[in-house]
Short mmCIF file of C-alpha atoms in Angstrom, two decimals:
data_model
loop_
_atom_site.label_atom_id
_atom_site.label_comp_id
_atom_site.label_asym_id
_atom_site.label_seq_id
_atom_site.Cartn_x
_atom_site.Cartn_y
_atom_site.Cartn_z
CA MET A 1 11.12 45.84 -26.23
CA SER A 2 11.76 43.90 -29.50
CA ALA A 3 9.24 44.22 -32.39
CA GLY A 4 8.54 40.43 -32.19
CA LYS A 5 7.74 40.52 -28.55
CA GLN A 6 5.40 43.56 -29.07
CA ILE A 7 3.40 41.71 -31.85
CA MET A 8 3.08 38.73 -29.63
CA ARG A 9 1.87 40.61 -26.64
CA GLN A 10 -0.67 42.45 -28.85
CA ILE A 11 -1.98 39.27 -30.33
CA TYR A 12 -2.43 37.72 -26.87
CA LYS A 13 -4.18 40.83 -25.67
CA VAL A 14 -6.70 40.51 -28.62
CA VAL A 15 -7.27 36.85 -27.91
CA LYS A 16 -8.02 37.40 -24.40
CA ALA A 17 -10.25 40.49 -24.96
CA SER A 18 -12.27 38.54 -27.71
CA LEU A 19 -12.68 35.69 -25.41
CA LEU A 20 -13.80 37.91 -22.40
CA THR A 21 -16.29 39.76 -24.60
CA GLY A 22 -17.55 36.61 -26.37
CA LYS A 23 -16.49 37.80 -30.01
CA GLU A 24 -15.80 34.43 -31.70
CA ASN A 25 -14.84 35.81 -35.07
CA GLU A 26 -12.17 38.06 -33.62
CA ALA A 27 -11.03 35.06 -31.54
CA TYR A 28 -10.72 32.93 -34.53
CA ARG A 29 -8.69 35.50 -36.46
CA ALA A 30 -6.52 36.33 -33.53
CA PHE A 31 -5.55 32.68 -33.16
CA ASP A 32 -4.83 32.50 -36.79
CA LEU A 33 -2.42 35.36 -36.43
CA LEU A 34 -0.89 33.72 -33.38
CA LYS A 35 -0.37 30.55 -35.44
CA LEU A 36 1.37 32.61 -38.13
CA ALA A 37 3.61 34.37 -35.72
CA LEU A 38 4.69 31.16 -34.02
CA GLY A 39 5.42 29.56 -37.34
CA HIS A 40 7.76 32.64 -38.12
CA GLY A 41 9.57 31.78 -34.83
CA LEU A 42 8.25 34.68 -32.74
CA GLY A 43 7.70 32.40 -29.75
CA LYS A 44 9.65 33.14 -26.61
CA PRO A 45 10.70 30.96 -23.62
CA GLY A 46 7.60 30.25 -21.65
CA GLU A 47 5.24 30.26 -24.81
CA PRO A 48 3.71 26.78 -24.03
CA SER A 49 2.32 28.20 -20.72
CA ARG A 50 0.89 31.23 -22.34
CA LEU A 51 -0.87 29.17 -24.89
CA THR A 52 -2.19 26.97 -22.29
CA THR A 53 -3.60 29.86 -20.36
CA VAL A 54 -5.59 31.13 -23.55
CA VAL A 55 -6.81 27.52 -24.32
CA TYR A 56 -8.04 27.37 -20.74
CA MET A 57 -9.78 30.57 -21.06
CA ALA A 58 -11.63 29.33 -24.22
CA LEU A 59 -12.68 26.28 -22.37
CA LYS A 60 -13.86 28.15 -19.33
CA SER A 61 -15.86 30.76 -21.39
CA ASN A 62 -17.52 27.54 -23.29
CA HIS A 63 -15.77 28.06 -26.53
CA PRO A 64 -14.34 24.54 -27.28
CA ASP A 65 -13.89 25.12 -30.98
CA ILE A 66 -11.80 28.17 -30.22
CA ALA A 67 -9.74 26.14 -27.60
CA GLY A 68 -9.11 23.62 -30.60
CA HIS A 69 -7.50 26.49 -32.49
CA GLY A 70 -5.36 27.14 -29.57
CA ILE A 71 -4.20 23.46 -29.40
CA ASP A 72 -3.29 23.69 -33.09
CA ALA A 73 -1.26 26.65 -32.44
CA PHE A 74 1.23 24.27 -30.59
CA ARG A 75 2.13 22.69 -34.08
CA PRO A 76 3.89 25.71 -35.60
CA LEU A 77 5.47 26.41 -32.08
CA LEU A 78 6.97 22.85 -31.88
CA LYS A 79 8.62 23.25 -35.21
CA THR A 80 10.40 26.51 -34.38
CA MET A 81 11.08 26.32 -30.77
CA ALA A 82 14.46 25.19 -29.11
CA VAL A 83 14.76 21.38 -28.54
CA ALA A 84 15.28 21.75 -24.89
CA GLU A 85 11.77 23.48 -24.61
CA ILE A 86 9.84 20.83 -26.35
CA PRO A 87 9.34 18.74 -23.17
CA GLY A 88 7.66 21.73 -21.47
CA ALA A 89 5.32 22.09 -24.49
CA VAL A 90 4.36 18.43 -24.39
CA GLU A 91 3.65 18.64 -20.70
CA GLN A 92 1.36 21.54 -21.34
CA LEU A 93 -0.52 19.57 -24.11
CA GLY A 94 -0.98 16.77 -21.56
CA LEU A 95 -2.43 19.28 -19.10
CA ILE A 96 -4.84 20.53 -21.73
CA ALA A 97 -5.85 17.05 -22.67
CA VAL A 98 -6.69 16.16 -18.96
CA ILE A 99 -8.59 19.44 -18.39
CA SER A 100 -10.53 18.72 -21.68
CA LEU A 101 -11.51 15.25 -20.42
CA LYS A 102 -12.56 16.51 -17.18
CA GLN A 103 -14.83 18.96 -18.77
CA ARG A 104 -16.13 16.30 -21.29
CA TYR A 105 -14.56 17.89 -24.34
CA ASN A 106 -13.00 14.51 -25.36
CA PHE A 107 -12.37 15.67 -29.04
CA LEU A 108 -10.00 18.39 -27.71
CA ALA A 109 -8.21 15.75 -25.74
CA ALA A 110 -7.71 13.60 -28.91
CA ARG A 111 -6.60 16.68 -30.68
CA ALA A 112 -4.01 17.27 -28.07
CA VAL A 113 -2.73 13.72 -28.20
CA GLU A 114 -2.40 14.04 -31.97
CA VAL A 115 -0.12 17.10 -31.45
CA ILE A 116 1.89 15.29 -28.90
CA PHE A 117 2.68 12.60 -31.37
CA THR A 118 3.46 15.24 -33.89
CA SER A 119 6.14 16.51 -31.40
CA LEU A 120 7.73 13.05 -31.61
CA GLY A 121 8.18 13.37 -35.27
CA VAL A 122 9.79 16.91 -35.13
CA VAL A 123 12.91 15.75 -33.31
CA GLN A 124 14.38 12.78 -31.79
CA ASP A 125 15.11 13.81 -28.34
CA ALA A 126 15.13 11.69 -25.16
CA GLY A 127 13.69 14.40 -23.08
CA ALA A 128 10.91 14.94 -25.35
CA ASN A 129 10.22 11.22 -25.65
CA VAL A 130 10.03 10.84 -21.82
CA ALA A 131 7.74 13.96 -21.58
CA ALA A 132 5.31 12.51 -24.32
CA MET A 133 5.21 9.03 -22.55
CA ARG A 134 4.49 10.71 -19.20
CA ALA A 135 1.65 12.82 -20.70
CA LEU A 136 0.19 9.86 -22.56
CA ARG A 137 0.28 7.93 -19.32
CA LEU A 138 -1.66 10.69 -17.42
CA ILE A 139 -4.16 11.24 -20.28
CA GLY A 140 -4.78 7.49 -20.59
CA LEU A 141 -5.37 7.20 -16.89
CA THR A 142 -7.89 10.09 -16.99
CA ALA A 143 -9.61 8.54 -20.09
CA LEU A 144 -9.83 5.12 -18.25
CA ARG A 145 -11.27 6.76 -15.28
CA ARG A 146 -13.99 8.16 -17.43
CA GLY A 147 -14.45 5.09 -19.74
CA ASP A 148 -13.38 6.75 -22.87
CA THR A 149 -12.13 3.51 -24.81
CA GLY A 150 -12.27 5.61 -28.10
CA LEU A 151 -9.31 7.86 -26.86
CA ILE A 152 -7.45 4.90 -25.42
CA ARG A 153 -7.67 3.14 -28.85
CA GLU A 154 -6.57 6.19 -30.67
CA ILE A 155 -3.47 6.54 -28.32
CA GLN A 156 -2.79 2.80 -28.86
CA ALA A 157 -3.03 2.96 -32.66
CA LYS A 158 -0.54 5.88 -32.75
CA LEU A 159 1.73 4.26 -30.23
CA ALA A 160 1.91 1.17 -32.08
CA GLY A 161 3.02 2.93 -35.19
CA LEU A 162 5.73 4.90 -33.05
CA LEU A 163 7.02 1.66 -31.52
CA ALA A 164 7.11 -0.23 -34.83
CA VAL A 165 9.70 2.16 -36.23
CA ALA A 166 11.61 2.80 -33.01
CA PRO A 167 15.18 1.33 -33.01
CA LEU A 168 15.70 -1.78 -31.02
CA GLY A 169 18.22 -0.09 -28.79
CA SER A 170 15.84 2.94 -27.82
CA ALA A 171 14.13 3.41 -24.56
CA ALA A 172 10.72 3.91 -26.19
CA HIS A 173 9.65 0.21 -25.68
CA GLU A 174 10.38 0.18 -21.87
CA GLN A 175 8.69 3.65 -21.61
CA ALA A 176 5.66 2.19 -23.45
CA ALA A 177 5.55 -0.75 -20.97
CA TRP A 178 5.66 1.77 -18.15
CA VAL A 179 2.51 3.43 -19.57
CA PHE A 180 0.64 0.11 -20.16
CA THR A 181 1.43 -1.04 -16.41
CA ALA A 182 0.06 2.25 -15.04
CA TRP A 183 -3.11 1.50 -17.11
CA LEU A 184 -3.37 -2.04 -16.09
CA HIS A 185 -3.16 -0.84 -12.41
CA ARG A 186 -6.14 1.49 -13.07
CA VAL A 187 -8.44 -1.03 -14.78
CA ILE A 188 -7.70 -3.75 -12.26
CA LYS A 189 -8.36 -1.29 -9.33
CA SER A 190 -11.71 -0.45 -11.06
CA GLY A 191 -12.47 -4.11 -11.99
CA ASP A 192 -13.63 -3.10 -15.42
CA THR A 193 -13.35 -6.19 -17.53
CA THR A 194 -14.04 -4.37 -20.82
CA LEU A 195 -11.21 -1.85 -20.43
CA PHE A 196 -8.92 -4.64 -19.25
CA GLU A 197 -9.70 -6.52 -22.39
CA VAL A 198 -8.93 -3.28 -24.40
CA ILE A 199 -5.46 -2.88 -22.98
CA THR A 200 -4.43 -6.60 -22.78
CA ASN A 201 -5.54 -7.20 -26.31
CA TYR A 202 -3.71 -4.28 -27.48
CA ILE A 203 -0.46 -5.58 -25.64
CA TRP A 204 -1.00 -9.15 -27.12
CA GLN A 205 -1.08 -7.66 -30.74
CA LEU A 206 2.25 -5.73 -30.10
CA ALA A 207 3.79 -8.96 -28.68
CA ASP A 208 2.50 -11.19 -31.51
CA LYS A 209 3.95 -8.63 -34.10
CA LYS A 210 7.35 -8.67 -32.22
CA ILE A 211 6.96 -4.83 -31.74
CA LEU A 212 7.73 -5.03 -27.95
CA THR A 213 11.14 -5.83 -27.01
CA GLU A 214 12.22 -8.71 -24.47
CA ASN A 215 12.94 -6.22 -21.82
CA ALA A 216 9.58 -4.55 -22.34
CA LEU A 217 7.68 -7.89 -22.14
CA ALA A 218 9.79 -8.84 -18.99
CA SER A 219 8.81 -5.61 -17.32
CA LEU A 220 5.15 -6.17 -18.06
CA VAL A 221 5.45 -9.73 -16.66
CA THR A 222 6.95 -8.40 -13.45
CA GLU A 223 4.18 -5.90 -12.98
CA CYS A 224 1.37 -8.48 -13.89
CA SER A 225 2.75 -11.00 -11.35
CA GLN A 226 2.58 -8.58 -8.60
CA LEU A 227 -0.92 -7.48 -9.64
CA ALA A 228 -2.07 -11.11 -9.72
CA GLY A 229 -0.99 -11.46 -6.00
CA ILE A 230 -2.83 -8.25 -4.95
CA ILE A 231 -6.04 -9.12 -6.72
CA SER A 232 -6.18 -12.70 -5.68
CA LEU A 233 -7.39 -11.58 -2.27
CA ASN A 234 -10.60 -10.17 -3.72
CA PRO A 235 -13.06 -12.86 -3.90
CA TYR A 236 -15.49 -10.72 -6.21
CA SER A 237 -12.86 -9.80 -8.84
CA GLN A 238 -13.73 -10.73 -12.46
CA ILE A 239 -10.18 -10.19 -13.52
CA SER A 240 -8.21 -12.21 -10.86
CA ASP A 241 -7.87 -15.26 -13.43
CA ALA A 242 -7.37 -13.13 -16.55
CA ILE A 243 -4.21 -11.26 -15.19
CA SER A 244 -2.34 -14.42 -14.47
CA MET A 245 -3.31 -15.86 -17.83
CA PHE A 246 -2.09 -12.73 -19.45
CA SER A 247 1.12 -12.78 -17.50
CA LEU A 248 1.74 -16.44 -18.34
CA GLY A 249 1.03 -15.84 -22.04
CA LEU A 250 3.42 -12.83 -22.32
CA ALA A 251 6.13 -14.90 -20.58
CA ALA A 252 5.56 -17.78 -23.12
CA GLN A 253 5.82 -15.20 -25.83
CA SER A 254 9.27 -13.88 -24.63
CA LYS A 255 10.65 -17.55 -24.76
CA ARG A 256 12.84 -16.69 -21.75
CA ILE A 257 13.09 -19.12 -18.89
CA ASP A 258 13.85 -16.43 -16.42
CA VAL A 259 10.70 -14.48 -17.37
CA TRP A 260 8.69 -17.60 -17.50
CA ARG A 261 9.79 -18.53 -13.96
CA GLN A 262 8.68 -15.22 -12.66
CA ALA A 263 5.14 -15.60 -14.35
CA VAL A 264 4.82 -19.04 -12.97
CA ASP A 265 5.89 -17.83 -9.50
CA GLY A 266 3.49 -14.99 -9.64
CA ALA A 267 0.64 -17.09 -10.62
CA GLY A 268 1.59 -19.66 -8.03
CA HIS A 269 1.66 -17.08 -5.29
CA ALA A 270 -1.69 -15.58 -6.14
CA ALA A 271 -3.10 -19.19 -6.07
CA ARG A 272 -1.79 -19.82 -2.64
CA MET A 273 -2.92 -16.46 -1.27
CA ALA A 274 -6.42 -17.21 -2.60
CA VAL A 275 -6.87 -20.77 -1.30
CA SER A 276 -5.33 -19.49 2.09
CA GLN A 277 -8.35 -17.22 2.40
CA ARG A 278 -11.08 -19.33 0.84
CA THR A 279 -11.95 -22.86 -0.15
CA LEU A 280 -10.29 -24.48 -3.18
CA SER A 281 -13.62 -24.25 -5.09
CA GLU A 282 -14.30 -20.66 -4.24
CA SER A 283 -10.73 -19.77 -5.25
CA PHE A 284 -10.55 -21.94 -8.40
CA ASN A 285 -10.71 -18.95 -10.77
CA VAL A 286 -7.26 -18.04 -9.32
CA VAL A 287 -5.88 -21.61 -9.45
CA TYR A 288 -7.12 -22.09 -13.03
CA PRO A 289 -4.56 -20.07 -14.95
CA LEU A 290 -1.76 -22.36 -13.75
CA PHE A 291 -3.54 -25.63 -14.70
CA GLU A 292 -5.04 -24.39 -17.89
CA THR A 293 -1.84 -23.18 -19.25
CA GLY A 294 -0.27 -26.42 -18.29
CA ARG A 295 -3.01 -28.30 -20.02
CA ARG A 296 -2.57 -26.36 -23.25
CA MET A 297 1.32 -26.79 -23.02
CA LEU A 298 0.94 -30.66 -22.62
CA ALA A 299 -1.64 -30.89 -25.49
CA ALA A 300 0.84 -28.98 -27.71
CA GLU A 301 3.68 -31.26 -26.61
CA PHE A 302 1.62 -34.34 -27.37
CA ASN A 303 0.65 -32.94 -30.77
CA SER A 304 4.32 -31.81 -31.71
CA GLY A 305 5.20 -35.18 -33.15
CA PRO A 306 8.80 -35.38 -34.00
CA LEU A 307 9.28 -31.61 -33.52
CA SER A 308 10.96 -30.53 -30.34
CA ASP A 309 10.69 -27.38 -28.56
CA PRO A 310 13.14 -27.03 -25.75
CA PHE A 311 11.61 -23.89 -24.27
CA ARG A 312 8.19 -25.49 -24.03
CA GLN A 313 9.54 -28.64 -22.55
CA GLN A 314 11.44 -26.74 -19.75
CA ALA A 315 8.42 -24.41 -19.36
CA LEU A 316 6.15 -27.35 -18.87
CA TYR A 317 8.48 -28.92 -16.24
CA ILE A 318 8.45 -25.68 -14.19
CA LEU A 319 4.76 -25.29 -14.49
CA VAL A 320 4.09 -28.86 -13.36
CA ARG A 321 6.37 -28.45 -10.48
CA GLU A 322 4.36 -25.26 -9.43
CA CYS A 323 0.97 -26.94 -9.84
CA LEU A 324 2.21 -29.83 -7.66
CA GLN A 325 3.29 -27.25 -5.00
CA VAL A 326 -0.16 -25.65 -5.11
CA VAL A 327 -1.71 -28.97 -4.59
CA GLU A 328 0.53 -29.91 -1.74
CA PHE A 329 -0.07 -26.47 -0.09
CA VAL A 330 -3.89 -27.09 -0.20
CA ALA A 331 -3.59 -30.63 1.05
CA ARG A 332 -1.63 -29.29 4.07
CA LYS A 333 -4.53 -27.13 4.97
CA ASN A 334 -6.50 -30.25 5.92
CA PHE A 335 -4.54 -33.29 7.40
CA THR A 336 -7.23 -35.55 6.42
CA THR A 337 -6.87 -34.94 2.69
CA THR A 338 -4.19 -36.11 0.34
CA ILE A 339 -2.91 -34.78 -3.05
CA VAL A 340 -5.19 -37.21 -4.87
CA ASP A 341 -8.18 -35.63 -3.16
CA ILE A 342 -6.93 -32.09 -4.16
CA ILE A 343 -6.24 -33.07 -7.69
CA ASP A 344 -9.69 -34.69 -7.91
CA GLN A 345 -11.37 -31.56 -6.57
CA ILE A 346 -9.49 -29.51 -9.12
CA TYR A 347 -10.43 -32.02 -11.88
CA LEU A 348 -14.21 -31.64 -10.84
CA ASP A 349 -14.09 -27.87 -10.69
CA TRP A 350 -12.24 -27.69 -13.98
CA MET A 351 -14.64 -30.01 -15.66
CA ASN A 352 -17.65 -27.54 -14.70
CA CYS A 353 -15.82 -24.63 -16.23
CA GLN A 354 -17.88 -23.50 -19.22
CA THR A 355 -14.74 -22.31 -21.11
CA ASN A 356 -13.27 -25.81 -21.33
CA ALA A 357 -16.28 -27.51 -22.76
CA GLY A 358 -15.01 -30.46 -25.11
CA GLN A 359 -11.60 -30.65 -23.41
CA GLN A 360 -12.34 -33.25 -20.88
CA LYS A 361 -9.65 -35.63 -22.09
CA SER A 362 -6.89 -33.12 -22.09
CA ILE A 363 -8.00 -31.85 -18.57
CA LYS A 364 -7.84 -35.55 -17.41
CA LYS A 365 -4.23 -35.91 -18.85
CA PHE A 366 -2.87 -33.00 -17.21
CA CYS A 367 -4.36 -33.94 -13.83
CA GLN A 368 -2.84 -37.48 -14.28
CA LEU A 369 0.50 -35.89 -15.10
CA ILE A 370 0.45 -33.94 -11.86
CA PHE A 371 -0.38 -37.20 -10.06
CA ILE A 372 2.19 -39.24 -11.84
CA TYR A 373 4.97 -36.63 -11.12
CA GLY A 374 3.89 -36.31 -7.56
CA MET A 375 4.22 -40.09 -7.10
CA ARG A 376 7.67 -40.09 -8.70
CA LEU A 377 9.00 -37.53 -6.29
CA LYS A 378 7.42 -39.44 -3.23
CA ARG A 379 8.52 -42.87 -4.45
CA ARG A 380 10.16 -43.52 -1.22
CA GLN A 381 7.08 -42.62 0.94
CA LYS A 382 3.93 -44.56 1.26
CA ARG A 383 2.34 -44.79 -2.21
CA LEU A 384 -0.89 -43.22 -2.79
CA THR A 385 -3.42 -44.72 -5.35
CA ALA A 386 -5.71 -42.72 -7.50
CA GLU A 387 -8.31 -45.59 -7.71
CA GLY A 388 -11.78 -44.22 -7.55
CA SER A 389 -11.00 -40.70 -8.41
CA GLY A 390 -12.52 -38.91 -11.22
CA PHE A 391 -9.37 -37.67 -13.01
CA ASN A 392 -8.02 -41.23 -13.12
CA SER A 393 -11.03 -42.92 -14.41
CA GLY A 394 -11.09 -44.18 -18.18
CA SER A 395 -8.17 -44.28 -20.58
CA ALA A 396 -6.93 -40.73 -21.14
CA MET A 397 -3.26 -41.33 -21.48
CA THR A 398 -2.34 -43.26 -24.58
CA ASP A 399 0.75 -45.40 -24.83
CA ALA A 400 2.31 -42.97 -27.09
CA ASN A 401 1.49 -40.15 -24.46
CA ARG A 402 3.28 -42.40 -21.84
CA GLU A 403 6.22 -42.96 -24.07
CA HIS A 404 6.53 -39.30 -24.52
CA LEU A 405 6.38 -38.47 -20.84
CA LYS A 406 9.08 -41.18 -20.39
CA GLN A 407 11.36 -39.38 -22.78
CA LEU A 408 10.75 -36.07 -20.89
CA GLY A 409 11.56 -37.73 -17.61
CA TYR A 410 8.20 -37.78 -16.03
CA LEU A 411 8.10 -41.50 -16.02
CA PHE A 412 10.84 -44.23 -15.54
#
């Protein structure tokens, strides 16, 4: 047996004995020796598992501060171990963090997270990056399950710094999107609106700062579109409208029509699923994201002046078509109603929405646009009139608005 191996064996023996006998001072000194030995490269294959064992012993014997010393021992180990072994060490740190959270030692989980991010700075290795993202995903899910927003925010802050300096061609952005979607699945399942906002606001910040790549945004939109359809069937969900609004917002941020179509299709599918199970008024919160996003886009288009935004114009056209399809879907549920009746019902529900106070005119304009476009498509059929409907009362559309719509192809 080599001298280094004998030294390590003896140190571990002292650590375990001091933990079993409750001699805290000896345990601290033993861990200091362990960190010193690991810093000199005396660690051997399987060292992360041995470290995890003594950390768990410290937790089990109710010595969290000593366990913290054990977590710190991973720092010198990561600097001296072979690159191929770093993923294993990161996995063990993830395990320690999860165990710490379950035993309500959240500060130890935070320390383990800090060491995980330290590992990413030690060496640029694909295997280490994957292991780190997998560990962060699991730690985040456990923290969300226990409502620890503090740890989630800490992970988010460190992850934002990592992504900001990651090369555009690296897989870090897509891996981070994979972490975020797992977290979104968790909060949507729990229905926790506070945690939902913590995650979505963070993703919004990354998107606004152009930290997330187009592919990362696209993958998030794909997942959110699917989640919107699933949650639309829950009449008691407080997140069903927010997930579609979030998906549409990210898609608009991407400035990619293919991503936008996917988000619009997802929101439209969720709206149809909701109204097929409930009345239009009961499911209005699921229908709302499509129409509200359309209202905002139309208002931006009218206020753009001579400036032209080809993406917004095409995106608005796709959205108007989807809104009309939703209206027609609802109308087909009852043969005695027309699209005018459905648009008017949406208008009335929309006007009662507290978040849209003071926006009556722009709501009316968008409802009129849906009707105008619907009549254009059905010009060979029996023409409907919107006389007497709430959305068509008063003068919402100006001559300039109508001229703008004519240039965009909605009017002849």
